Tab-separated table of C-alpha atoms and ligand atoms in Angstrom:
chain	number	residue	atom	x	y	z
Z	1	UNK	CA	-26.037	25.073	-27.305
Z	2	UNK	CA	-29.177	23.083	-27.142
Z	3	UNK	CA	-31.585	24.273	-30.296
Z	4	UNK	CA	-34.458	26.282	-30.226
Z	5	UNK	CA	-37.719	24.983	-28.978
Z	6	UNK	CA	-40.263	23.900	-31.310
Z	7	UNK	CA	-42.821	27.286	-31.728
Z	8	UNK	CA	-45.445	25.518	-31.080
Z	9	UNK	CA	-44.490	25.208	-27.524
Z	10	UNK	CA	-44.216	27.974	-25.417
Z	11	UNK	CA	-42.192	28.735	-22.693
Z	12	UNK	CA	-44.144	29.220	-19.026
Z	13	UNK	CA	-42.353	29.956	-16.358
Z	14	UNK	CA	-42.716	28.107	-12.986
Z	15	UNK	CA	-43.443	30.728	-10.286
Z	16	UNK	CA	-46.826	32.597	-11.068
Z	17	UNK	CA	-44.898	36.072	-10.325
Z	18	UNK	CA	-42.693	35.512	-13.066
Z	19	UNK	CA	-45.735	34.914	-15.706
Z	20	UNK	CA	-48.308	37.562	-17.128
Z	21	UNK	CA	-52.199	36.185	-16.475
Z	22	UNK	CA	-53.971	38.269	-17.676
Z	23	UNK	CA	-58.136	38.390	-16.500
Z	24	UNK	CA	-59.454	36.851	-19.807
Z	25	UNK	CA	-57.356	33.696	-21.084
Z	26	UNK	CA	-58.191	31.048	-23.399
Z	27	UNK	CA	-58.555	27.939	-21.310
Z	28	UNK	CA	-61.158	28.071	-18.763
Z	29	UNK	CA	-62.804	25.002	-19.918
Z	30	UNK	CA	-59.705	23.695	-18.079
Z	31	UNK	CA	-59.053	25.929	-15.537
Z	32	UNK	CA	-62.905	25.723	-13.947
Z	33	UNK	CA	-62.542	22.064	-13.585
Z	34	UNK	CA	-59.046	22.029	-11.759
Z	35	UNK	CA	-60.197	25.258	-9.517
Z	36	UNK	CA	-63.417	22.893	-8.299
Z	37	UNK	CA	-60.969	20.105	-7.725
Z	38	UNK	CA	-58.562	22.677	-5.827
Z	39	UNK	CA	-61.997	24.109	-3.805
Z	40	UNK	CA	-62.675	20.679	-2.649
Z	41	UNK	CA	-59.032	19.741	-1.509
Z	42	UNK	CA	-59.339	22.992	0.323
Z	43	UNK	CA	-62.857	22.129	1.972
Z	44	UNK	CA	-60.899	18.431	2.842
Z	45	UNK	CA	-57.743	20.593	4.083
Z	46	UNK	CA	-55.832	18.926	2.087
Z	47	UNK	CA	-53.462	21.942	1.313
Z	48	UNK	CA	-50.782	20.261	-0.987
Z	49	UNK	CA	-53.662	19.150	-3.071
Z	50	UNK	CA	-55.129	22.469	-2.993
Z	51	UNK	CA	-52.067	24.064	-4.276
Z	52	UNK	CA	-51.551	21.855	-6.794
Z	53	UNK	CA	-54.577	21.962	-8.504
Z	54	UNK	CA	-54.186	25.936	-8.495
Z	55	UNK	CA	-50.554	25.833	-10.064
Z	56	UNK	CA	-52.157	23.619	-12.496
Z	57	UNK	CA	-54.947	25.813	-12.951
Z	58	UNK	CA	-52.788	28.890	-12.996
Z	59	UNK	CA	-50.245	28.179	-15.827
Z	60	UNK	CA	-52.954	27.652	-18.087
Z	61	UNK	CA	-53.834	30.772	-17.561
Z	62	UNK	CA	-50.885	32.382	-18.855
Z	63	UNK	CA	-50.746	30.264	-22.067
Z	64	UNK	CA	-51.598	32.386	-25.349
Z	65	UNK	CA	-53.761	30.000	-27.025
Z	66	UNK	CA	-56.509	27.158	-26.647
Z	67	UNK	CA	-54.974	23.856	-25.284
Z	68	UNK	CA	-56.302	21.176	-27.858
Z	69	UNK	CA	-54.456	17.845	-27.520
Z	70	UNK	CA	-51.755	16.870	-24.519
Z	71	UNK	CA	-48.863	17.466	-27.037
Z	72	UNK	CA	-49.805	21.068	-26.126
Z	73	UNK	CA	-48.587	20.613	-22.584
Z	74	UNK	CA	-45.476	19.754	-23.310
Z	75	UNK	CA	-42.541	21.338	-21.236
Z	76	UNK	CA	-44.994	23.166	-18.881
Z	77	UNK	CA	-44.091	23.395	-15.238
Z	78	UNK	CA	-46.327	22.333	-12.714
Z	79	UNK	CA	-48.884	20.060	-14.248
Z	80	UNK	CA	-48.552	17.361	-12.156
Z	81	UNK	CA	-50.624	13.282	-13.006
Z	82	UNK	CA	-53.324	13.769	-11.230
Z	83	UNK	CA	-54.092	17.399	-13.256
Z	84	UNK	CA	-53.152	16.192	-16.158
Z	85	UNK	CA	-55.241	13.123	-15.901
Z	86	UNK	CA	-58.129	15.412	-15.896
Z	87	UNK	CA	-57.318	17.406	-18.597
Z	88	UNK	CA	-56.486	14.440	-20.450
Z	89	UNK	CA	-60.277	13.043	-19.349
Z	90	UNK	CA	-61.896	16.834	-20.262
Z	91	UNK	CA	-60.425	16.613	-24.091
Z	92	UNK	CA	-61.022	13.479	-24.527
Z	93	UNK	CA	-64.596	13.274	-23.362
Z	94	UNK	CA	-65.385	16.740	-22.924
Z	95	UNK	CA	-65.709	16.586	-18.779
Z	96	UNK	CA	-64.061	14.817	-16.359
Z	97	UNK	CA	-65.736	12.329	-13.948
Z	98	UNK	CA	-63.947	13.561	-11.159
Z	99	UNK	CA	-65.356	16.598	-11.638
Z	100	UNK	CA	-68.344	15.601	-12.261
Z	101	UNK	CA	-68.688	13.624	-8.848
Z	102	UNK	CA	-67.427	16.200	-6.702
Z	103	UNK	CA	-69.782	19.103	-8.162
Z	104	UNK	CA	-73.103	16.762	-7.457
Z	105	UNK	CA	-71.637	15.660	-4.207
Z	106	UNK	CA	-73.738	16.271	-1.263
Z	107	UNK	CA	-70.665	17.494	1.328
Z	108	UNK	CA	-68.740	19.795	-1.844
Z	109	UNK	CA	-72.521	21.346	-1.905
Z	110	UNK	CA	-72.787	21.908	1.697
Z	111	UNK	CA	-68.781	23.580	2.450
Z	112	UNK	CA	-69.576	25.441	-0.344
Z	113	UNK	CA	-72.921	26.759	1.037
Z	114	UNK	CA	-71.284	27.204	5.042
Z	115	UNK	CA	-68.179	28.492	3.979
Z	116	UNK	CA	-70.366	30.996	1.906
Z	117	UNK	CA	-71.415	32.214	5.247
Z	118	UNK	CA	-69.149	35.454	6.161
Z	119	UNK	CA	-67.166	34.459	9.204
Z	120	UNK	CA	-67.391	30.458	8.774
Z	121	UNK	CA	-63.841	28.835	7.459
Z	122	UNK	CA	-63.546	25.656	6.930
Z	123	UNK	CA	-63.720	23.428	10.262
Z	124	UNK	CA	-66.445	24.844	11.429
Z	125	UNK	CA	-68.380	23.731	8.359
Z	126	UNK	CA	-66.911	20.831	8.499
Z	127	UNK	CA	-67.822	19.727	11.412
Z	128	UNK	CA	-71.790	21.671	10.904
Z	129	UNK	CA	-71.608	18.722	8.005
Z	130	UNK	CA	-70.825	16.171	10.228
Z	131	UNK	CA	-73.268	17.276	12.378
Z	132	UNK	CA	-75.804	17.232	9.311
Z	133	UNK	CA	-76.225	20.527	8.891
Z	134	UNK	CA	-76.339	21.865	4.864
Z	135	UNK	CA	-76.723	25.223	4.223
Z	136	UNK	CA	-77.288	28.369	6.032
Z	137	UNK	CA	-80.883	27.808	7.119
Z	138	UNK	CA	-80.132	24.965	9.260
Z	139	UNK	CA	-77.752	26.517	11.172
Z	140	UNK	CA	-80.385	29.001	12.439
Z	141	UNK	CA	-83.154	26.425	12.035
Z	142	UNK	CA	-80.553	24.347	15.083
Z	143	UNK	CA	-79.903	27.011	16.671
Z	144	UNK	CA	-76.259	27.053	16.353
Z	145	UNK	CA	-74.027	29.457	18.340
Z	146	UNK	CA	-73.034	31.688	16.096
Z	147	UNK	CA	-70.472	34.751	16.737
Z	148	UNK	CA	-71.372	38.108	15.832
Z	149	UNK	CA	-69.091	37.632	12.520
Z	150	UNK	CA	-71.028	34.638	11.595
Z	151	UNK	CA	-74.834	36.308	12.686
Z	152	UNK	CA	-73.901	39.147	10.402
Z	153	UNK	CA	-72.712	36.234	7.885
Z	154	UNK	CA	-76.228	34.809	7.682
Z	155	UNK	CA	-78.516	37.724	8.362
Z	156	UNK	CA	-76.971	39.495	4.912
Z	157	UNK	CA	-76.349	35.739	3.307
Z	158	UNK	CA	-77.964	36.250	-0.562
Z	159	UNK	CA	-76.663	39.530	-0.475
Z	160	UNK	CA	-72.572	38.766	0.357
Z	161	UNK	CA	-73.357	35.980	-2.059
Z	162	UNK	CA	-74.183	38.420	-5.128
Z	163	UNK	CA	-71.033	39.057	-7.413
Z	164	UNK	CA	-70.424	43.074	-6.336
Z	165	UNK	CA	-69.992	44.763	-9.833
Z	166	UNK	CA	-67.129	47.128	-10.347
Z	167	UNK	CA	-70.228	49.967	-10.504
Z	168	UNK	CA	-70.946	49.034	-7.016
Z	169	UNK	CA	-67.297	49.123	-6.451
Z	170	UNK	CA	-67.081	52.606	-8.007
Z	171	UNK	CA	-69.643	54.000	-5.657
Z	172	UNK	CA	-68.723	52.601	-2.686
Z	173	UNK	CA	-64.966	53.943	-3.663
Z	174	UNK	CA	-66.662	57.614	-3.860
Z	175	UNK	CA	-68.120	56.886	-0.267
Z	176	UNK	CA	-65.039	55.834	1.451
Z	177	UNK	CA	-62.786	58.403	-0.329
Z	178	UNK	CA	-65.084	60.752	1.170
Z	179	UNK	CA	-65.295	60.097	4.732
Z	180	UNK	CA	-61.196	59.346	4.753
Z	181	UNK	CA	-60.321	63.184	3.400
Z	182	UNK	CA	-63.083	64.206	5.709
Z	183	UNK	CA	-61.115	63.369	8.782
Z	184	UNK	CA	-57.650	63.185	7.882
Z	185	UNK	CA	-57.192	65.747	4.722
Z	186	UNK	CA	-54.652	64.420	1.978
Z	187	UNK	CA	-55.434	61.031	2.763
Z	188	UNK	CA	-55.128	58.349	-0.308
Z	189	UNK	CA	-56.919	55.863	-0.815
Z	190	UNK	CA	-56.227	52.775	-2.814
Z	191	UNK	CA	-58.815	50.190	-4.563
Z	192	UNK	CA	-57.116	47.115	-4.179
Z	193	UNK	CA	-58.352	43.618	-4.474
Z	194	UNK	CA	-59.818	42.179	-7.835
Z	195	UNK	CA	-60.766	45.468	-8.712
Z	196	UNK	CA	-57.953	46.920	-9.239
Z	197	UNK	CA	-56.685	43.714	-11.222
Z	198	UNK	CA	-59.633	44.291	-13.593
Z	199	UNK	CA	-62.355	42.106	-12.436
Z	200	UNK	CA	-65.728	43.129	-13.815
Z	201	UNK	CA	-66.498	41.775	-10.242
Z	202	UNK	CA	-65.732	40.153	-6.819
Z	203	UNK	CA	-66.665	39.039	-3.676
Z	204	UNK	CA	-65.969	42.154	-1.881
Z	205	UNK	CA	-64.581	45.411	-2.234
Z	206	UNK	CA	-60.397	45.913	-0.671
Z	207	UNK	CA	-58.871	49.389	0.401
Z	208	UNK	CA	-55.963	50.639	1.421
Z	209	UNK	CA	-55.403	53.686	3.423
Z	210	UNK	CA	-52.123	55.876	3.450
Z	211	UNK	CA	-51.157	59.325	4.102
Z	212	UNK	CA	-47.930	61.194	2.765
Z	213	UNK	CA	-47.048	61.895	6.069
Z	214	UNK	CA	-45.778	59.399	8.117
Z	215	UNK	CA	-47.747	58.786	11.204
Z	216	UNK	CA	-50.611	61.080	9.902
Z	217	UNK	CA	-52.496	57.882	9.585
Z	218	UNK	CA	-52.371	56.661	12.668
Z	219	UNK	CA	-55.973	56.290	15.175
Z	220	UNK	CA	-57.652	57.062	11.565
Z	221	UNK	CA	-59.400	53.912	11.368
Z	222	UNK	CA	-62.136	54.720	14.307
Z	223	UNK	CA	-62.707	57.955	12.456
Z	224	UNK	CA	-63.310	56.909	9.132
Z	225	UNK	CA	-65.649	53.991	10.623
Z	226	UNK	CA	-67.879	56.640	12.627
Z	227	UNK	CA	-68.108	58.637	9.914
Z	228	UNK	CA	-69.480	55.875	7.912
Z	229	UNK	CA	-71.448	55.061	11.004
Z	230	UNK	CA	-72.658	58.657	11.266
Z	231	UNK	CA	-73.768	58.355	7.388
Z	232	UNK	CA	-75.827	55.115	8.128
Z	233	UNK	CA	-73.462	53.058	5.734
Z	234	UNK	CA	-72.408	50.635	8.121
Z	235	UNK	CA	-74.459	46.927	8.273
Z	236	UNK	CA	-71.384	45.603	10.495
Z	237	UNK	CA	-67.577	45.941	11.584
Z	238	UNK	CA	-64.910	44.617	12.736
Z	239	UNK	CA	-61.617	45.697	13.553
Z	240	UNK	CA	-58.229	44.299	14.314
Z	241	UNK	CA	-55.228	45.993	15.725
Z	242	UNK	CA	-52.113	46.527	13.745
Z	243	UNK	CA	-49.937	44.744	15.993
Z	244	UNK	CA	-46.567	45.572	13.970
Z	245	UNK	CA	-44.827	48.126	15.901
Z	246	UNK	CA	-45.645	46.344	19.247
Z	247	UNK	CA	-44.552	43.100	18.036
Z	248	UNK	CA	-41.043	41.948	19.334
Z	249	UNK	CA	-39.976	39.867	16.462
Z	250	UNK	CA	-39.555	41.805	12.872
Z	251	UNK	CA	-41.743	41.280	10.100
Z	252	UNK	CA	-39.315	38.246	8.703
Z	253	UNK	CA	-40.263	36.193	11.718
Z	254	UNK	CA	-43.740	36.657	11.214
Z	255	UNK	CA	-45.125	33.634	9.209
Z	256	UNK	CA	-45.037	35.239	5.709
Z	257	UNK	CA	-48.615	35.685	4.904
Z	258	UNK	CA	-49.313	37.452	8.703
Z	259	UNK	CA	-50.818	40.545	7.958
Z	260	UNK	CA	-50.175	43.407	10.768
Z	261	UNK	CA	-51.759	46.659	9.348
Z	262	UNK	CA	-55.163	47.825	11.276
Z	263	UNK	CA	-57.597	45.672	9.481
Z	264	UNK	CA	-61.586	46.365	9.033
Z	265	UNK	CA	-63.659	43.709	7.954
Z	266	UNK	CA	-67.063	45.152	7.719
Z	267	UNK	CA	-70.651	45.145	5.581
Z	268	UNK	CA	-71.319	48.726	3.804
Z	269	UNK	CA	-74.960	49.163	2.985
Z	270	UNK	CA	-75.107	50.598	-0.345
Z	271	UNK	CA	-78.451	52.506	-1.897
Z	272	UNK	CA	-79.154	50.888	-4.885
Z	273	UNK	CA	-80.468	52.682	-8.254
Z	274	UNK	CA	-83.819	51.126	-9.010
Z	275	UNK	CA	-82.784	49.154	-12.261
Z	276	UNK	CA	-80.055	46.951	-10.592
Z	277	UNK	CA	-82.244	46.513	-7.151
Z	278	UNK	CA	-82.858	43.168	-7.931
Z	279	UNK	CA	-85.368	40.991	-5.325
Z	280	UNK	CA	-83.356	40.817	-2.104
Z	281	UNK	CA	-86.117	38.873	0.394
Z	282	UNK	CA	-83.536	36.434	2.597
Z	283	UNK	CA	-83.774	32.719	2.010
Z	284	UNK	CA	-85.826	30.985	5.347
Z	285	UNK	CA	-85.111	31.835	8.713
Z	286	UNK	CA	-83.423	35.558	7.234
Z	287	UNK	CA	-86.169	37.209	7.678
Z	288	UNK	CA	-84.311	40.679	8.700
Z	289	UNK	CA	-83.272	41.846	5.173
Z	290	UNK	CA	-87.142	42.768	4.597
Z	291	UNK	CA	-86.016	46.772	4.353
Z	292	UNK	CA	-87.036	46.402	0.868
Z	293	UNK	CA	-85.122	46.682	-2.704
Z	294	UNK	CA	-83.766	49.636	-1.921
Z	295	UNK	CA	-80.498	48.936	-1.008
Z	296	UNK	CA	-78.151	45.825	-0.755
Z	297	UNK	CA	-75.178	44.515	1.983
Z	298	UNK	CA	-71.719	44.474	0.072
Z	299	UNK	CA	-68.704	43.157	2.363
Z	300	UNK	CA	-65.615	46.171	2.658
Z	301	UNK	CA	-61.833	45.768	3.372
Z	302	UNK	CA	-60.018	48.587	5.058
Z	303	UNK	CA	-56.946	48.625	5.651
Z	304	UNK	CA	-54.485	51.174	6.821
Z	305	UNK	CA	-50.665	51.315	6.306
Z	306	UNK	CA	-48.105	53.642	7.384
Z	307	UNK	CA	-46.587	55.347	3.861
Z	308	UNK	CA	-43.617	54.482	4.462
Z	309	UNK	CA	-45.240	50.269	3.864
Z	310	UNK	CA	-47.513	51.527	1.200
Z	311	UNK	CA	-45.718	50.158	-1.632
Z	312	UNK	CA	-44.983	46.918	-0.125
Z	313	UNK	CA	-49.048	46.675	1.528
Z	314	UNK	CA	-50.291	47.776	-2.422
Z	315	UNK	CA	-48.831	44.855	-3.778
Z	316	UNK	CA	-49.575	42.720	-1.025
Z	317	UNK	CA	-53.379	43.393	-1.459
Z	318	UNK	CA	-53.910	43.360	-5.093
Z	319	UNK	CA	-53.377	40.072	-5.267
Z	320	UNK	CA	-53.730	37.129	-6.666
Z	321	UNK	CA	-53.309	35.257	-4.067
Z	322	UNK	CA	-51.523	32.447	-6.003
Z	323	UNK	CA	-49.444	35.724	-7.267
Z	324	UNK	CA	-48.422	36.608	-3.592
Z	325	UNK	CA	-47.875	33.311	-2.752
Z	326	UNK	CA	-45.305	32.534	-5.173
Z	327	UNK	CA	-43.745	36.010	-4.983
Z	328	UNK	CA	-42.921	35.068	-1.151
Z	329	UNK	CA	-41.914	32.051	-2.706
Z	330	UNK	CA	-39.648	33.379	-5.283
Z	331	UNK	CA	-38.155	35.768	-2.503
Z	332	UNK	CA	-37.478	33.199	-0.211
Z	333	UNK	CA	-36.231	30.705	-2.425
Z	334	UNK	CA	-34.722	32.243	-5.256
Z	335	UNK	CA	-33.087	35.525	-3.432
Z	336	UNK	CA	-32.663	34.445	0.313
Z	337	UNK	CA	-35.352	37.727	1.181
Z	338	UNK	CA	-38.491	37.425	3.126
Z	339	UNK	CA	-40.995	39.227	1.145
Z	340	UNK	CA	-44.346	40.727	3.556
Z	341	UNK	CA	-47.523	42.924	3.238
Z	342	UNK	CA	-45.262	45.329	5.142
Z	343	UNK	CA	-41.094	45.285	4.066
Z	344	UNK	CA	-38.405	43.096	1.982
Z	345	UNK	CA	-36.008	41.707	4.302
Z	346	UNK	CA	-32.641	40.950	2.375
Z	347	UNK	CA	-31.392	37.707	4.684
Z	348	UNK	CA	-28.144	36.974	3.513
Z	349	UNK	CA	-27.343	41.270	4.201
Z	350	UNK	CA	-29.296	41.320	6.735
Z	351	UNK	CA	-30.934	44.563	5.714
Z	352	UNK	CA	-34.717	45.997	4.515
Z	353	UNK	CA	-34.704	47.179	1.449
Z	354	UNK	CA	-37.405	50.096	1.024
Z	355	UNK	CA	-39.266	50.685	-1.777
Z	356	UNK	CA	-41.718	53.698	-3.001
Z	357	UNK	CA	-43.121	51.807	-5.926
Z	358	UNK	CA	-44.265	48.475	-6.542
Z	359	UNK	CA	-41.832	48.273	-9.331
Z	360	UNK	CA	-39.013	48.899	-6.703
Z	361	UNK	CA	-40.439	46.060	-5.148
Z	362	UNK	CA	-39.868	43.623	-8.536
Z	363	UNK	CA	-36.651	45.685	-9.094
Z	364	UNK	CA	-35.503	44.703	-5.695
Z	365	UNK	CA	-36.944	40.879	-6.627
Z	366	UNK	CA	-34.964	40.305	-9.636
Z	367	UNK	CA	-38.736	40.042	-11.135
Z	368	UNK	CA	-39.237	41.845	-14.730
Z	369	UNK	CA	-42.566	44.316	-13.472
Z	370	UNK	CA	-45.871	42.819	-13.809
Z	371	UNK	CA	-48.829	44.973	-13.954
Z	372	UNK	CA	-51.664	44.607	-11.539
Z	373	UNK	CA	-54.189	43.568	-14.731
Z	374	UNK	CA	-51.763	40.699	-15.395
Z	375	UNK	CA	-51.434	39.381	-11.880
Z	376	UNK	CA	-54.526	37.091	-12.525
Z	377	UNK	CA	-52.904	33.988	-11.840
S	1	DGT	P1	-62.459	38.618	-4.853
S	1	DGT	O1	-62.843	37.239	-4.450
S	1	DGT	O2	-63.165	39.055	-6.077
S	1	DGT	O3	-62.590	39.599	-3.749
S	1	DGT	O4	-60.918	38.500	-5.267
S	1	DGT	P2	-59.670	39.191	-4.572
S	1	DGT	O5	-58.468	38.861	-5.359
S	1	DGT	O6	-59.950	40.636	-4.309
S	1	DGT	O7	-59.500	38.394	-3.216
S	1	DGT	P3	-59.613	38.908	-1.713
S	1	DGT	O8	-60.546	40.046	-1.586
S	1	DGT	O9	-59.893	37.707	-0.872
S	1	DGT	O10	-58.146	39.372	-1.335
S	1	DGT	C1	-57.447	40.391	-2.017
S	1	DGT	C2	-55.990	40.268	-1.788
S	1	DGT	O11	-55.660	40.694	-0.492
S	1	DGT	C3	-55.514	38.824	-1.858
S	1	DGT	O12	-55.057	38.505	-3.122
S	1	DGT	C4	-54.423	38.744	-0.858
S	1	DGT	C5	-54.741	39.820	0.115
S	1	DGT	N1	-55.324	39.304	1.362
S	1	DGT	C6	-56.589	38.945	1.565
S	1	DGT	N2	-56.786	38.567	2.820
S	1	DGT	C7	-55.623	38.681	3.432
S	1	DGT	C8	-55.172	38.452	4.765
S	1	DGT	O13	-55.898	38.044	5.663
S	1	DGT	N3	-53.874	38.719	5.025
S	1	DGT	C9	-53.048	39.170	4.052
S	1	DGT	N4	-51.797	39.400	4.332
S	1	DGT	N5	-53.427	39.399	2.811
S	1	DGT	C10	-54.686	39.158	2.506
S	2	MG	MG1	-61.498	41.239	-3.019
């Protein structure tokens, strides 16, 4: 028997679904550095990079206490040179230069601006950079063709850009939660996302949408959006098919992070109460948001699974995403199963293995149960 390890050192585990990350940690002096480096490998689609800055990133999330010298990192997974180069640079100096360089720099600024449009990913701002374009403005200012996604994108711009409070969240909860048991009675609905890891806030606002009995919840989706419609909540949506049933290859051919469910993406416009309605005039060329303080543009997630997927599309949507990434890791490389938003596929028995709970699900992993408030990886 090898002897203990020093205390001093703590034990992380390598796949993010095995460790607890909780929403607060210790070392974001690190982590915000590593997650810009990750951001810009991303905006360069340079995925392995990406990754690996966000593994990096991630297990210092789950350690209990302040890093303070490189001894600290000893026996941690994941940290590969480059990251810890960085870190090395941040304690030494107190910032890296990397880091430094990339925040100032002019194209991080502008695929950080374009991909802050709703409905622009990354090539198309990539190649709007090329082009010269910088920010928002210019792409009307051009007069770039822009899809209805992307119109919507700029026309509520400073508003999708404002953090969405879990307040905001709360409300616009009460509003869906309404409209769903007004046309399908018994209906649940699920706060997913962020929010229901803990986040004080968050980009948007994610739902899911069951009913105990199976099939109930089928054609619901149209319903629930005219009834928002009806209500004047709706800025914009868009829907997209659930495809699952019609699709001739099961779930564990479809690429792992394929999502099948019906999907909304849409823009709620929520009232506001007159001491958070901040100024909301739209930077040039956005001139439509004039309606006044009154109200702001928040961007909604619906989706809708059958119950008998509800366990499997809860965890699926709560997220992290580095969490669900390395939990269809751990299934696929540590058990031989193909984990989805929809079932568990056991490979080597060539079975699905159903679940009712999400701790079925980590039962059914070999995973010890995280909670959603410590999936923050
Ligand atoms: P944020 O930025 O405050 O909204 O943070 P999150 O964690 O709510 O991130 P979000 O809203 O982008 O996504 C929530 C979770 O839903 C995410 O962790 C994974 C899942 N998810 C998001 N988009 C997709 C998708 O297109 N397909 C699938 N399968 N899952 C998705
Ligand atoms: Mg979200």
């Amino acid at each position: 028997k090898t002897s203990p390890k020093p205390s001093a050192h703590v034990a992380v585990k390598s796949y993010a679904c095995q460790r607890r990350s909780p929403l607060n940690h210790h070392n974001t002096f690190l982590t915000e550095p590593l997650e810009i480096l990750a951001e810009n490998a991303e905006f360069m689609e340079n995925e392995g990079r990406n990754i690996a800055f966000r593994r990096s990133a991630s297990v210092l999330k789950a350690l209990p206490r302040v890093v303070r010298r490189m001894e600290d990192l000893k026996n941690l997974p994941c940290l590969g040179g480059h990251s810890l180069r960085v870190i090395k640079e941040i304690l030494e100096d107190g910032a890296s230069q990397e880091v430094e360089t990339t925040k100032q720099s002019e194209q991080f600024q502008a695929m950080k601006a374009l991909t802050g449009v709703f409905g622009v990913g990354v090539k198309s701002a990539d190649r709007w950079f090329r082009e010269g374009l910088r920010n928002p403005s210019d792409l009307i200012r051009t007069g770039q063709k822009l899809n209805h996604t992307q119109q919507a994108g700029v026309r509520y711009y400073n508003d999708l850009n404002k953090p969405v409070t879990k307040k905001e969240a709360e409300a616009i909860s009460d509003m869906v939660g309404k409209a769903v048991r007004a046309v399908l009675p018994g209906a649940i609905l699920t706060l997913t996302g962020g929010f229901r890891r803990g986040k004080e806030v968050g980009h948007d606002v994610d739902f899911l949408i069951t009913h105990p009995e199976e099939g109930a919840e089928e054609g619901m989706m149209p319903k629930v959006l005219k009834w928002l419609e009806d209500q004047g909540l709706l800025l914009y949506q868009k829907t997209t098919r659930n495809s699952y049933l019609e699709s001739r290859d099961g779930p564990e051919r479809a690429p792992h992070h394929m999502d099948r469910f019906e999907r909304c993406f849409s823009i709620f416009k929520l009232e506001q109460t007159k001491e958070c309605s901040g100024t909301t005039a739209g930077a040039a060329g956005m001139s439509e948001q004039q309606s006044g303080p009154s109200w702001r543009a928040v961007r909604v997630d619906l989706v809708v699974s059958p119950y008998s997927q509800f366990a499997y599309a809860t965890l699926g949507w709560t997220g992290s995403k580095l969490f669900e990434r390395d939990l269809r890791r751990w299934a696929g490389q540590e058990r031989g199963m193909s984990l989805s938003n929809h079932a568990l596929y056991d490979s080597k028995r060539h079975h699905y293995l159903h679940a009712s709970s999400e701790e079925e699900i980590f039962t059914h992993l070999g995973l010890e149960y995280i909670p959603p408030s410590e999936r923050n990886a």
